[in-house]
């Protein structure tokens, strides 16, 4: 990799000097005076369509509304921290030097790399994005990392940096970002004082403690125990998708959420079927012996603020947390469906895609209810399957390393459809026809693969698409329109489910690497079909207009 126009300053020196969180200094002699769009990237600037994040807050008390404002303030701090993790340089200097027309696109991507185009640089002066983002020194090799005798080097909550001798060292997030996390912790404690739900107040206080002591499991446990809160927040270092080097390091993010009680009641009935669905997974018994906590929650929300990792590039429309395997096994998981964000993507993106790429006779099977259910059961599926390998290789996440996230997303996608099938045939999922869920699932693949194949979700989408193609699950006509074959798609769904669950249970790193290498790619024909969507002016994703002003706070 070429040297970029910035370097990574030793974190230890910055901490010793002033105790502030660390950023990367730009090299005065090499940094260009301005950053221009790379030739040919102009059309990328219009791939996002704006959408206002609003919700009916009339049922909230005055204290609850003040609490929402405080949570938005804390979220803005998460946003700044994610910039430091994602971009090994100065955010302010970058934005000051970006030409005007590319500035908003740079903000959406949290740096000069296009997240929905395989992280290709769209600004001059930058090379490929470091696989380890700014979690590791850019010049660190995998061999150096693996040989380093550092007990917490694979911790979810440490950075790797070099000491004054140039040797690798670890720095906990709580030290590296102490000033910002202290401020965020105080905001969460103020919000806790306003909370009407005592369980929510407990969670906020424990999360504030975690910011300062780097121990997140107690707050994850508390988050799982909440049931009576109208307002929710998912905040802190959570997902590890930004770390393409190892998949170890978690990125700061936040969602501020308002519960949709009517839709939540509608979903509650599905939770009781989860143990049965686990037992029925299409794989040998040993690969489904782990039983997740039985008190899993399914709820619907309006999102009113996204920040940090959750706001970068493609916007999340559903959440399944916590990621901690011990918490999952003891408490289960919570599945949060972000209904307003989901509706935005369905109306503005999925329906127009179906009109281009699905055969006319199957377009009536594209429904929001099917899109909602498929998305929901994707999140449910994260909690099923197996968390620990069967052959003493540790957790699935540690055994599969940088491929763990891609395979986990692939598992959730395919098992989500499997669960939909089972519940529909049992009469539990009673809306529409089974063809609705399969056809909408297929159209959703086209929506998702436009994000590129560089992210964990992107690789999972391509593996599934190419596997379905090999199994004849769909046919493409001379107009470039696709028709699903229900029987073959169902057979492919079952066989891919078994394959993924077995790879996870075996901790088969080489097998997963081969799967990603052979199927996790975009074929020329598919690329040509996706190009038609761009030619038709269909946006790839949404960008949010959000904040206190939008909410009238």
Short mmCIF file of C-alpha atoms in Angstrom, two decimals:
data_model
loop_
_atom_site.label_atom_id
_atom_site.label_comp_id
_atom_site.label_asym_id
_atom_site.label_seq_id
_atom_site.Cartn_x
_atom_site.Cartn_y
_atom_site.Cartn_z
CA UNK A 1 0.00 0.00 0.00
CA UNK A 2 1.26 3.47 -0.84
CA UNK A 3 1.83 5.92 1.96
CA UNK A 4 -1.09 8.27 2.33
CA UNK A 5 -1.00 12.01 2.77
CA UNK A 6 -1.16 11.59 6.55
CA UNK A 7 0.60 9.61 9.24
CA UNK A 8 -0.54 8.03 12.49
CA UNK A 9 0.83 9.84 15.50
CA UNK A 10 1.81 7.66 18.47
CA UNK A 11 -1.16 7.64 20.81
CA UNK A 12 0.93 7.34 23.94
CA UNK A 13 2.74 10.59 23.25
CA UNK A 14 -0.53 12.44 22.71
CA UNK A 15 -1.99 11.10 25.94
CA UNK A 16 1.14 11.98 27.90
CA UNK A 17 1.20 15.47 26.47
CA UNK A 18 -2.31 16.62 27.24
CA UNK A 19 -4.68 13.81 28.23
CA UNK A 20 -6.98 14.64 25.30
CA UNK A 21 -8.33 12.07 22.86
CA UNK A 22 -6.03 11.40 19.97
CA UNK A 23 -6.24 12.45 16.39
CA UNK A 24 -3.81 12.13 13.56
CA UNK A 25 -1.68 15.12 12.66
CA UNK A 26 -1.42 15.95 8.96
CA UNK A 27 2.02 16.15 7.43
CA UNK A 28 2.58 19.80 6.59
CA UNK A 29 5.07 19.14 3.80
CA UNK A 30 3.01 16.54 1.92
CA UNK A 31 -0.63 17.46 2.52
CA UNK A 32 -2.24 18.99 -0.59
CA UNK A 33 -3.86 22.42 -0.43
CA UNK A 34 -7.21 20.96 -1.51
CA UNK A 35 -8.90 17.66 -2.30
CA UNK A 36 -10.73 17.33 -5.61
CA UNK A 37 -13.13 14.69 -6.87
CA UNK A 38 -11.44 11.80 -8.64
CA UNK A 39 -12.30 11.93 -12.34
CA UNK A 40 -15.49 10.01 -13.11
CA UNK A 41 -16.85 10.10 -9.55
CA UNK A 42 -19.30 12.97 -10.10
CA UNK A 43 -22.26 10.62 -10.59
CA UNK A 44 -21.64 9.09 -7.15
CA UNK A 45 -22.62 12.32 -5.42
CA UNK A 46 -26.33 11.71 -6.10
CA UNK A 47 -26.65 8.12 -4.86
CA UNK A 48 -28.32 9.17 -1.58
CA UNK A 49 -31.82 10.58 -1.28
CA UNK A 50 -32.78 12.75 1.73
CA UNK A 51 -35.33 11.66 4.28
CA UNK A 52 -36.46 13.49 7.44
CA UNK A 53 -36.33 11.47 10.64
CA UNK A 54 -39.43 12.44 12.55
CA UNK A 55 -41.82 10.83 14.98
CA UNK A 56 -44.93 11.71 16.93
CA UNK A 57 -43.62 12.89 20.31
CA UNK A 58 -46.97 14.14 21.60
CA UNK A 59 -47.34 11.22 24.02
CA UNK A 60 -43.99 11.98 25.70
CA UNK A 61 -43.83 14.02 28.89
CA UNK A 62 -41.82 17.22 29.17
CA UNK A 63 -39.04 15.35 31.00
CA UNK A 64 -38.96 12.66 28.34
CA UNK A 65 -38.57 15.27 25.61
CA UNK A 66 -35.69 16.86 27.55
CA UNK A 67 -34.19 13.39 27.85
CA UNK A 68 -34.37 12.91 24.07
CA UNK A 69 -32.47 16.19 23.64
CA UNK A 70 -29.74 15.02 26.02
CA UNK A 71 -29.46 11.70 24.21
CA UNK A 72 -29.04 13.53 20.90
CA UNK A 73 -26.24 15.59 22.47
CA UNK A 74 -24.51 12.40 23.64
CA UNK A 75 -25.00 10.92 20.17
CA UNK A 76 -23.15 13.82 18.58
CA UNK A 77 -20.12 12.90 20.69
CA UNK A 78 -20.30 9.33 19.36
CA UNK A 79 -20.29 10.82 15.88
CA UNK A 80 -17.03 12.67 16.50
CA UNK A 81 -15.43 9.59 18.05
CA UNK A 82 -16.35 7.47 15.05
CA UNK A 83 -14.64 9.98 12.77
CA UNK A 84 -11.44 9.41 14.76
CA UNK A 85 -11.78 5.64 14.42
CA UNK A 86 -12.71 5.61 10.73
CA UNK A 87 -10.36 8.25 9.32
CA UNK A 88 -6.64 8.32 10.20
CA UNK A 89 -6.42 12.09 9.92
CA UNK A 90 -8.04 15.34 10.97
CA UNK A 91 -11.73 15.57 10.11
CA UNK A 92 -11.71 19.38 10.27
CA UNK A 93 -8.67 19.69 8.01
CA UNK A 94 -10.15 17.23 5.52
CA UNK A 95 -13.49 19.02 5.30
CA UNK A 96 -11.80 22.42 5.06
CA UNK A 97 -9.89 21.26 1.98
CA UNK A 98 -12.63 19.31 0.17
CA UNK A 99 -14.15 21.06 -2.82
CA UNK A 100 -17.67 22.27 -2.03
CA UNK A 101 -19.65 19.88 -4.21
CA UNK A 102 -18.00 16.83 -2.54
CA UNK A 103 -18.23 17.99 1.08
CA UNK A 104 -21.63 16.47 1.89
CA UNK A 105 -20.61 13.16 0.29
CA UNK A 106 -17.44 13.18 2.40
CA UNK A 107 -19.50 13.71 5.56
CA UNK A 108 -21.87 10.85 4.65
CA UNK A 109 -18.87 8.54 4.17
CA UNK A 110 -16.91 9.78 7.20
CA UNK A 111 -13.85 10.18 5.05
CA UNK A 112 -12.63 10.11 1.44
CA UNK A 113 -13.62 6.49 0.70
CA UNK A 114 -16.94 5.57 -0.91
CA UNK A 115 -18.55 3.06 1.45
CA UNK A 116 -21.04 1.87 -1.16
CA UNK A 117 -18.39 1.39 -3.85
CA UNK A 118 -15.98 -1.03 -2.18
CA UNK A 119 -14.34 1.81 -0.23
CA UNK A 120 -12.72 3.26 -3.32
CA UNK A 121 -11.25 6.74 -2.79
CA UNK A 122 -13.35 9.48 -4.40
CA UNK A 123 -11.00 12.33 -3.52
CA UNK A 124 -7.58 12.96 -5.00
CA UNK A 125 -4.59 12.53 -2.68
CA UNK A 126 -5.81 9.32 -1.02
CA UNK A 127 -4.98 5.69 -1.65
CA UNK A 128 -6.90 2.61 -0.55
CA UNK A 129 -8.55 2.77 2.85
CA UNK A 130 -6.50 0.96 5.52
CA UNK A 131 -8.20 -2.34 6.28
CA UNK A 132 -7.84 -1.64 9.96
CA UNK A 133 -9.22 1.92 9.59
CA UNK A 134 -7.62 3.88 12.45
CA UNK A 135 -7.83 1.05 15.00
CA UNK A 136 -4.28 -0.06 14.21
CA UNK A 137 -1.09 1.63 12.96
CA UNK A 138 -1.32 1.77 9.18
CA UNK A 139 2.12 0.18 8.80
CA UNK A 140 1.34 -2.74 11.13
CA UNK A 141 1.47 -6.20 9.52
CA UNK A 142 -0.65 -9.16 10.54
CA UNK A 143 2.49 -11.07 11.45
CA UNK A 144 3.57 -8.27 13.76
CA UNK A 145 0.15 -8.20 15.40
CA UNK A 146 -0.01 -11.96 15.88
CA UNK A 147 3.50 -12.08 17.36
CA UNK A 148 2.84 -9.21 19.77
CA UNK A 149 2.62 -10.37 23.40
CA UNK A 150 -0.27 -8.12 24.39
CA UNK A 151 -3.06 -9.66 26.45
CA UNK A 152 -5.82 -7.33 25.27
CA UNK A 153 -4.76 -6.83 21.65
CA UNK A 154 -7.95 -8.51 20.40
CA UNK A 155 -10.19 -6.69 22.87
CA UNK A 156 -13.26 -5.05 21.44
CA UNK A 157 -12.40 -1.85 23.28
CA UNK A 158 -8.71 -1.13 22.69
CA UNK A 159 -6.68 0.64 20.03
CA UNK A 160 -3.31 -0.58 18.80
CA UNK A 161 -0.64 2.11 18.68
CA UNK A 162 3.15 2.39 18.81
CA UNK A 163 5.06 3.46 21.89
CA UNK A 164 8.10 5.75 21.90
CA UNK A 165 10.27 2.81 20.79
CA UNK A 166 8.01 1.96 17.86
CA UNK A 167 6.67 -1.21 19.49
CA UNK A 168 2.98 -2.10 19.48
CA UNK A 169 0.97 -1.16 22.54
CA UNK A 170 -2.73 -1.22 23.43
CA UNK A 171 -4.73 1.72 24.74
CA UNK A 172 -8.27 1.25 26.13
CA UNK A 173 -10.97 3.38 24.58
CA UNK A 174 -11.66 4.79 28.04
CA UNK A 175 -8.15 6.30 28.05
CA UNK A 176 -7.80 7.13 24.36
CA UNK A 177 -11.06 9.09 24.27
CA UNK A 178 -11.30 10.05 27.93
CA UNK A 179 -12.41 13.69 27.60
CA UNK A 180 -15.21 12.96 25.12
CA UNK A 181 -16.42 9.87 26.96
CA UNK A 182 -16.45 11.75 30.26
CA UNK A 183 -18.71 14.37 28.66
CA UNK A 184 -20.96 11.71 27.13
CA UNK A 185 -21.19 9.87 30.46
CA UNK A 186 -22.37 13.05 32.19
CA UNK A 187 -25.08 13.55 29.56
CA UNK A 188 -26.33 9.98 30.06
CA UNK A 189 -26.45 10.51 33.83
CA UNK A 190 -28.46 13.70 33.34
CA UNK A 191 -30.83 11.80 31.06
CA UNK A 192 -31.18 9.07 33.70
CA UNK A 193 -32.48 11.64 36.17
CA UNK A 194 -35.31 12.44 33.75
CA UNK A 195 -36.22 8.86 32.85
CA UNK A 196 -39.65 7.65 33.91
CA UNK A 197 -38.55 4.02 33.51
CA UNK A 198 -36.24 3.01 36.36
CA UNK A 199 -34.84 0.17 34.26
CA UNK A 200 -33.92 2.65 31.53
CA UNK A 201 -32.31 4.93 34.11
CA UNK A 202 -30.26 1.99 35.41
CA UNK A 203 -29.08 1.19 31.88
CA UNK A 204 -28.07 4.80 31.20
CA UNK A 205 -26.02 4.98 34.41
CA UNK A 206 -24.29 1.66 33.73
CA UNK A 207 -23.55 2.73 30.15
CA UNK A 208 -22.06 5.95 31.51
CA UNK A 209 -19.86 3.85 33.81
CA UNK A 210 -18.79 1.69 30.85
CA UNK A 211 -17.56 4.73 28.95
CA UNK A 212 -15.08 5.33 31.78
CA UNK A 213 -14.12 1.79 32.84
CA UNK A 214 -14.25 -0.06 29.48
CA UNK A 215 -16.57 -2.73 30.95
CA UNK A 216 -19.68 -2.91 28.78
CA UNK A 217 -21.25 -6.22 29.78
CA UNK A 218 -23.16 -4.93 32.85
CA UNK A 219 -24.88 -2.26 30.75
CA UNK A 220 -25.65 -4.84 28.04
CA UNK A 221 -27.33 -7.00 30.70
CA UNK A 222 -29.32 -4.00 31.93
CA UNK A 223 -30.37 -3.10 28.41
CA UNK A 224 -31.84 -6.57 28.02
CA UNK A 225 -33.97 -6.11 31.17
CA UNK A 226 -35.89 -3.05 29.95
CA UNK A 227 -39.49 -3.46 28.85
CA UNK A 228 -41.39 -0.33 29.95
CA UNK A 229 -39.43 2.51 28.32
CA UNK A 230 -41.01 4.67 25.60
CA UNK A 231 -37.61 6.15 24.67
CA UNK A 232 -34.53 4.06 23.95
CA UNK A 233 -30.93 4.65 22.94
CA UNK A 234 -28.34 2.29 21.51
CA UNK A 235 -25.05 4.03 22.20
CA UNK A 236 -21.34 3.27 22.49
CA UNK A 237 -18.74 1.11 20.74
CA UNK A 238 -20.87 -1.72 19.37
CA UNK A 239 -20.38 -3.17 15.87
CA UNK A 240 -17.05 -4.42 14.51
CA UNK A 241 -17.73 -4.04 10.77
CA UNK A 242 -15.38 -1.06 10.41
CA UNK A 243 -12.41 -3.29 11.28
CA UNK A 244 -11.75 -5.10 7.99
CA UNK A 245 -8.36 -6.32 9.20
CA UNK A 246 -9.48 -8.63 12.01
CA UNK A 247 -13.07 -7.75 12.87
CA UNK A 248 -12.08 -7.24 16.50
CA UNK A 249 -12.50 -3.53 17.16
CA UNK A 250 -15.88 -1.93 17.81
CA UNK A 251 -16.94 1.44 16.44
CA UNK A 252 -18.79 4.23 18.23
CA UNK A 253 -22.38 4.84 17.17
CA UNK A 254 -25.81 5.81 18.45
CA UNK A 255 -29.50 5.50 17.67
CA UNK A 256 -32.11 7.53 19.56
CA UNK A 257 -35.44 5.71 19.32
CA UNK A 258 -39.15 6.19 20.09
CA UNK A 259 -41.15 2.99 20.59
CA UNK A 260 -44.09 2.32 18.27
CA UNK A 261 -46.35 0.55 20.76
CA UNK A 262 -48.97 -0.59 18.25
CA UNK A 263 -46.47 -2.33 15.97
CA UNK A 264 -44.54 -3.70 18.96
CA UNK A 265 -47.65 -5.45 20.25
CA UNK A 266 -48.08 -6.92 16.79
CA UNK A 267 -44.59 -8.43 16.93
CA UNK A 268 -44.65 -9.70 20.51
CA UNK A 269 -46.36 -12.97 19.60
CA UNK A 270 -43.41 -14.17 17.55
CA UNK A 271 -40.96 -14.33 20.48
CA UNK A 272 -42.51 -17.48 21.95
CA UNK A 273 -41.66 -19.43 18.79
CA UNK A 274 -37.91 -18.81 18.93
CA UNK A 275 -36.90 -21.98 20.86
CA UNK A 276 -38.94 -24.06 18.43
CA UNK A 277 -37.28 -22.34 15.47
CA UNK A 278 -33.85 -23.05 16.95
CA UNK A 279 -34.66 -26.73 17.32
CA UNK A 280 -35.92 -26.89 13.73
CA UNK A 281 -32.85 -25.42 12.03
CA UNK A 282 -31.84 -27.47 8.96
CA UNK A 283 -28.56 -28.80 10.37
CA UNK A 284 -27.30 -31.65 12.54
CA UNK A 285 -28.30 -31.43 16.21
CA UNK A 286 -24.80 -30.61 17.45
CA UNK A 287 -24.87 -27.34 15.50
CA UNK A 288 -28.07 -26.12 17.17
CA UNK A 289 -27.61 -27.40 20.71
CA UNK A 290 -27.08 -23.94 22.21
CA UNK A 291 -30.32 -22.38 23.37
CA UNK A 292 -30.40 -18.57 23.49
CA UNK A 293 -32.23 -16.80 26.31
CA UNK A 294 -35.97 -17.27 26.06
CA UNK A 295 -36.89 -13.67 26.86
CA UNK A 296 -35.99 -12.21 23.47
CA UNK A 297 -37.86 -9.02 22.62
CA UNK A 298 -39.26 -7.95 19.25
CA UNK A 299 -40.21 -4.28 19.05
CA UNK A 300 -40.78 -1.57 16.47
CA UNK A 301 -39.42 1.97 16.77
CA UNK A 302 -39.15 5.27 14.98
CA UNK A 303 -35.53 6.34 14.81
CA UNK A 304 -35.06 10.05 15.45
CA UNK A 305 -31.26 10.28 15.41
CA UNK A 306 -28.40 8.26 13.91
CA UNK A 307 -24.74 8.93 14.72
CA UNK A 308 -21.33 7.48 14.02
CA UNK A 309 -21.07 4.01 12.52
CA UNK A 310 -24.85 3.62 12.20
CA UNK A 311 -24.97 6.81 10.12
CA UNK A 312 -22.05 5.98 7.82
CA UNK A 313 -22.96 5.11 4.24
CA UNK A 314 -25.84 2.64 4.16
CA UNK A 315 -28.33 3.22 6.98
CA UNK A 316 -29.35 0.38 9.26
CA UNK A 317 -33.06 -0.43 9.33
CA UNK A 318 -33.07 -3.10 12.05
CA UNK A 319 -30.91 -3.93 15.04
CA UNK A 320 -30.12 -7.17 16.85
CA UNK A 321 -28.13 -6.68 20.05
CA UNK A 322 -26.20 -7.20 22.24
CA UNK A 323 -23.34 -8.89 20.39
CA UNK A 324 -21.79 -10.31 23.57
CA UNK A 325 -22.22 -14.09 23.30
CA UNK A 326 -22.42 -14.52 27.08
CA UNK A 327 -25.26 -12.01 27.30
CA UNK A 328 -27.03 -13.68 24.38
CA UNK A 329 -26.87 -17.10 26.01
CA UNK A 330 -28.07 -15.80 29.38
CA UNK A 331 -30.55 -13.10 28.35
CA UNK A 332 -31.24 -13.57 24.63
CA UNK A 333 -31.26 -10.58 22.32
CA UNK A 334 -33.46 -7.62 21.47
CA UNK A 335 -34.60 -7.09 17.89
CA UNK A 336 -35.43 -3.50 17.08
CA UNK A 337 -37.20 -2.74 13.82
CA UNK A 338 -36.71 0.87 12.72
CA UNK A 339 -40.03 1.30 11.00
CA UNK A 340 -39.71 4.83 9.60
CA UNK A 341 -36.25 4.18 8.14
CA UNK A 342 -37.52 0.90 6.70
CA UNK A 343 -40.49 2.62 5.07
CA UNK A 344 -38.16 5.17 3.50
CA UNK A 345 -36.05 2.48 1.85
CA UNK A 346 -39.08 0.51 0.70
CA UNK A 347 -40.82 3.47 -0.94
CA UNK A 348 -37.80 5.30 -2.36
CA UNK A 349 -35.61 2.36 -3.36
CA UNK A 350 -37.06 -1.16 -3.23
CA UNK A 351 -40.26 -0.55 -5.22
CA UNK A 352 -38.45 1.34 -8.04
CA UNK A 353 -35.84 -1.46 -8.19
CA UNK A 354 -38.57 -4.10 -8.53
CA UNK A 355 -40.07 -2.17 -11.44
CA UNK A 356 -36.73 -2.45 -13.24
CA UNK A 357 -35.42 -5.92 -12.34
CA UNK A 358 -38.37 -8.16 -11.35
CA UNK A 359 -40.59 -9.67 -14.03
CA UNK A 360 -43.95 -7.83 -14.29
CA UNK A 361 -46.04 -10.81 -13.20
CA UNK A 362 -44.20 -11.04 -9.85
CA UNK A 363 -44.06 -7.34 -8.97
CA UNK A 364 -47.37 -7.49 -7.11
CA UNK A 365 -45.59 -9.77 -4.62
CA UNK A 366 -43.37 -6.87 -3.48
CA UNK A 367 -45.02 -5.70 -0.23
CA UNK A 368 -43.97 -3.65 2.79
CA UNK A 369 -45.28 -6.30 5.18
CA UNK A 370 -42.99 -8.89 3.55
CA UNK A 371 -40.06 -6.45 3.60
CA UNK A 372 -40.70 -5.75 7.29
CA UNK A 373 -40.95 -9.45 8.17
CA UNK A 374 -37.85 -10.45 6.20
CA UNK A 375 -35.88 -7.68 7.87
CA UNK A 376 -37.19 -8.58 11.31
CA UNK A 377 -36.37 -12.27 11.03
CA UNK A 378 -32.89 -11.44 9.71
CA UNK A 379 -32.31 -9.88 13.12
CA UNK A 380 -33.98 -12.77 14.93
CA UNK A 381 -31.65 -15.18 13.14
CA UNK A 382 -28.57 -13.51 14.60
CA UNK A 383 -29.60 -14.96 17.96
CA UNK A 384 -29.95 -18.51 16.64
CA UNK A 385 -27.46 -21.10 15.48
CA UNK A 386 -24.21 -21.51 17.36
CA UNK A 387 -21.89 -19.09 19.17
CA UNK A 388 -19.09 -21.46 20.21
CA UNK A 389 -17.28 -23.89 17.92
CA UNK A 390 -17.66 -27.63 18.44
CA UNK A 391 -13.92 -28.38 18.26
CA UNK A 392 -12.41 -26.15 20.95
CA UNK A 393 -11.52 -23.30 18.60
CA UNK A 394 -13.26 -20.81 20.87
CA UNK A 395 -16.12 -18.60 19.77
CA UNK A 396 -17.23 -18.52 16.16
CA UNK A 397 -16.20 -14.86 16.02
CA UNK A 398 -12.63 -15.55 17.15
CA UNK A 399 -12.20 -18.66 15.00
CA UNK A 400 -13.34 -17.02 11.75
CA UNK A 401 -11.52 -13.71 12.38
CA UNK A 402 -12.10 -11.14 9.63
CA UNK A 403 -14.62 -13.42 7.87
CA UNK A 404 -16.83 -13.85 10.94
CA UNK A 405 -19.03 -10.82 10.28
CA UNK A 406 -19.67 -11.66 6.61
CA UNK A 407 -20.68 -15.23 7.41
CA UNK A 408 -22.83 -14.11 10.34
CA UNK A 409 -24.71 -11.68 8.09
CA UNK A 410 -25.13 -14.44 5.52
CA UNK A 411 -26.51 -16.72 8.22
CA UNK A 412 -28.99 -14.10 9.37
CA UNK A 413 -30.22 -13.43 5.85
CA UNK A 414 -30.84 -17.03 4.90
CA UNK A 415 -32.14 -18.23 8.27
CA UNK A 416 -34.47 -15.25 8.39
CA UNK A 417 -36.16 -16.49 5.23
CA UNK A 418 -36.18 -20.02 6.63
CA UNK A 419 -38.03 -18.81 9.73
CA UNK A 420 -40.52 -16.83 7.65
CA UNK A 421 -41.24 -20.02 5.70
CA UNK A 422 -41.78 -22.09 8.83
CA UNK A 423 -44.02 -19.56 10.56
CA UNK A 424 -46.06 -18.91 7.43
CA UNK A 425 -46.75 -22.62 6.94
CA UNK A 426 -47.73 -22.92 10.61
CA UNK A 427 -50.24 -20.12 10.12
CA UNK A 428 -48.44 -17.85 12.60
CA UNK A 429 -47.39 -15.39 9.91
CA UNK A 430 -50.73 -14.91 8.22
CA UNK A 431 -50.35 -11.87 5.98
CA UNK A 432 -50.12 -12.17 2.21
CA UNK A 433 -48.70 -15.16 0.34
CA UNK A 434 -45.43 -17.02 0.77
CA UNK A 435 -44.44 -15.78 -2.70
CA UNK A 436 -44.56 -12.23 -1.29
CA UNK A 437 -41.74 -12.98 1.14
CA UNK A 438 -39.59 -14.81 -1.41
CA UNK A 439 -40.02 -12.23 -4.17
CA UNK A 440 -39.45 -9.32 -1.81
CA UNK A 441 -36.37 -11.15 -0.48
CA UNK A 442 -35.03 -11.41 -4.02
CA UNK A 443 -35.66 -7.73 -4.77
CA UNK A 444 -33.99 -6.85 -1.49
CA UNK A 445 -30.82 -8.60 -2.64
CA UNK A 446 -30.61 -6.18 -5.57
CA UNK A 447 -31.10 -3.27 -3.18
CA UNK A 448 -28.36 -4.54 -0.88
CA UNK A 449 -25.73 -5.59 -3.43
CA UNK A 450 -25.59 -2.01 -4.66
CA UNK A 451 -23.70 -1.30 -1.44
CA UNK A 452 -20.70 -3.13 -2.95
CA UNK A 453 -18.92 -6.27 -1.85
CA UNK A 454 -16.39 -4.74 0.54
CA UNK A 455 -18.48 -4.72 3.73
CA UNK A 456 -19.63 -7.73 5.73
CA UNK A 457 -23.19 -7.20 4.51
CA UNK A 458 -21.97 -6.78 0.92
CA UNK A 459 -20.03 -10.05 0.95
CA UNK A 460 -23.01 -11.83 2.50
CA UNK A 461 -25.34 -10.48 -0.19
CA UNK A 462 -23.07 -11.63 -3.01
CA UNK A 463 -22.53 -15.08 -1.51
CA UNK A 464 -26.29 -15.54 -1.30
CA UNK A 465 -26.98 -14.15 -4.79
CA UNK A 466 -24.32 -16.29 -6.48
CA UNK A 467 -25.30 -19.39 -4.52
CA UNK A 468 -28.93 -18.91 -5.59
CA UNK A 469 -27.80 -18.40 -9.19
CA UNK A 470 -25.80 -21.65 -9.14
CA UNK A 471 -28.80 -23.51 -7.71
CA UNK A 472 -31.26 -22.11 -10.28
CA UNK A 473 -33.33 -20.26 -7.65
CA UNK A 474 -34.13 -17.56 -10.21
CA UNK A 475 -34.06 -17.06 -13.96
CA UNK A 476 -33.06 -13.97 -15.91
CA UNK A 477 -34.89 -13.14 -19.16
CA UNK A 478 -33.56 -11.32 -22.22
CA UNK A 479 -34.72 -7.98 -20.77
CA UNK A 480 -32.55 -8.42 -17.69
CA UNK A 481 -35.57 -9.11 -15.46
CA UNK A 482 -35.54 -11.83 -12.82
CA UNK A 483 -38.19 -14.40 -11.89
CA UNK A 484 -37.90 -16.59 -8.82
CA UNK A 485 -38.49 -20.35 -8.88
CA UNK A 486 -40.18 -21.08 -5.54
CA UNK A 487 -39.18 -24.75 -5.29
CA UNK A 488 -35.54 -24.25 -6.26
CA UNK A 489 -35.21 -21.15 -4.10
CA UNK A 490 -36.52 -23.06 -1.10
CA UNK A 491 -34.08 -25.93 -1.71
CA UNK A 492 -31.20 -23.45 -2.06
CA UNK A 493 -32.29 -21.72 1.14
CA UNK A 494 -32.13 -24.99 3.08
CA UNK A 495 -28.79 -26.11 1.69
CA UNK A 496 -27.11 -22.75 2.19
CA UNK A 497 -28.44 -22.60 5.75
CA UNK A 498 -26.87 -25.97 6.51
CA UNK A 499 -23.58 -24.98 4.89
CA UNK A 500 -23.21 -21.74 6.84
CA UNK A 501 -24.19 -23.24 10.20
CA UNK A 502 -21.69 -26.07 9.69
CA UNK A 503 -18.87 -23.70 8.75
CA UNK A 504 -19.58 -21.67 11.89
CA UNK A 505 -19.78 -24.68 14.18
CA UNK A 506 -16.54 -26.10 12.79
CA UNK A 507 -14.79 -22.74 13.03
CA UNK A 508 -13.64 -23.50 9.48
CA UNK A 509 -11.62 -20.39 8.65
CA UNK A 510 -10.22 -21.78 5.37
CA UNK A 511 -13.64 -22.99 4.25
CA UNK A 512 -15.19 -19.58 4.86
CA UNK A 513 -12.29 -17.82 3.15
CA UNK A 514 -12.86 -19.99 0.08
CA UNK A 515 -16.60 -19.28 0.13
CA UNK A 516 -15.98 -15.53 0.29
CA UNK A 517 -13.33 -15.67 -2.46
CA UNK A 518 -15.47 -17.67 -4.88
CA UNK A 519 -18.97 -16.32 -4.26
CA UNK A 520 -18.45 -12.94 -2.56
CA UNK A 521 -17.96 -11.12 -5.87
CA UNK A 522 -20.09 -9.11 -8.30
CA UNK A 523 -20.27 -10.69 -11.75
CA UNK A 524 -20.08 -8.53 -14.93
CA UNK A 525 -23.68 -9.41 -15.81
CA UNK A 526 -25.00 -8.40 -12.41
CA UNK A 527 -22.98 -5.21 -12.53
CA UNK A 528 -24.58 -4.36 -15.88
CA UNK A 529 -28.04 -4.96 -14.42
CA UNK A 530 -27.25 -2.79 -11.40
CA UNK A 531 -25.97 -0.06 -13.71
CA UNK A 532 -29.48 0.14 -15.16
CA UNK A 533 -30.72 1.20 -11.74
CA UNK A 534 -28.26 4.08 -11.69
CA UNK A 535 -29.28 5.05 -15.22
CA UNK A 536 -32.90 5.13 -14.04
CA UNK A 537 -31.94 7.55 -11.26
CA UNK A 538 -32.85 5.16 -8.43
CA UNK A 539 -30.97 6.14 -5.26
CA UNK A 540 -28.74 3.59 -3.57
CA UNK A 541 -29.55 4.67 -0.03
CA UNK A 542 -30.94 7.45 2.13
CA UNK A 543 -29.32 10.25 4.08
CA UNK A 544 -31.10 11.72 7.05
CA UNK A 545 -32.24 15.21 7.89
CA UNK A 546 -32.34 14.90 11.66
CA UNK A 547 -31.90 16.62 14.97
CA UNK A 548 -33.75 18.73 17.51
CA UNK A 549 -35.00 21.24 14.95
CA UNK A 550 -36.52 18.49 12.80
CA UNK A 551 -38.26 17.09 15.89
CA UNK A 552 -39.43 20.50 17.09
CA UNK A 553 -37.46 20.23 20.32
#
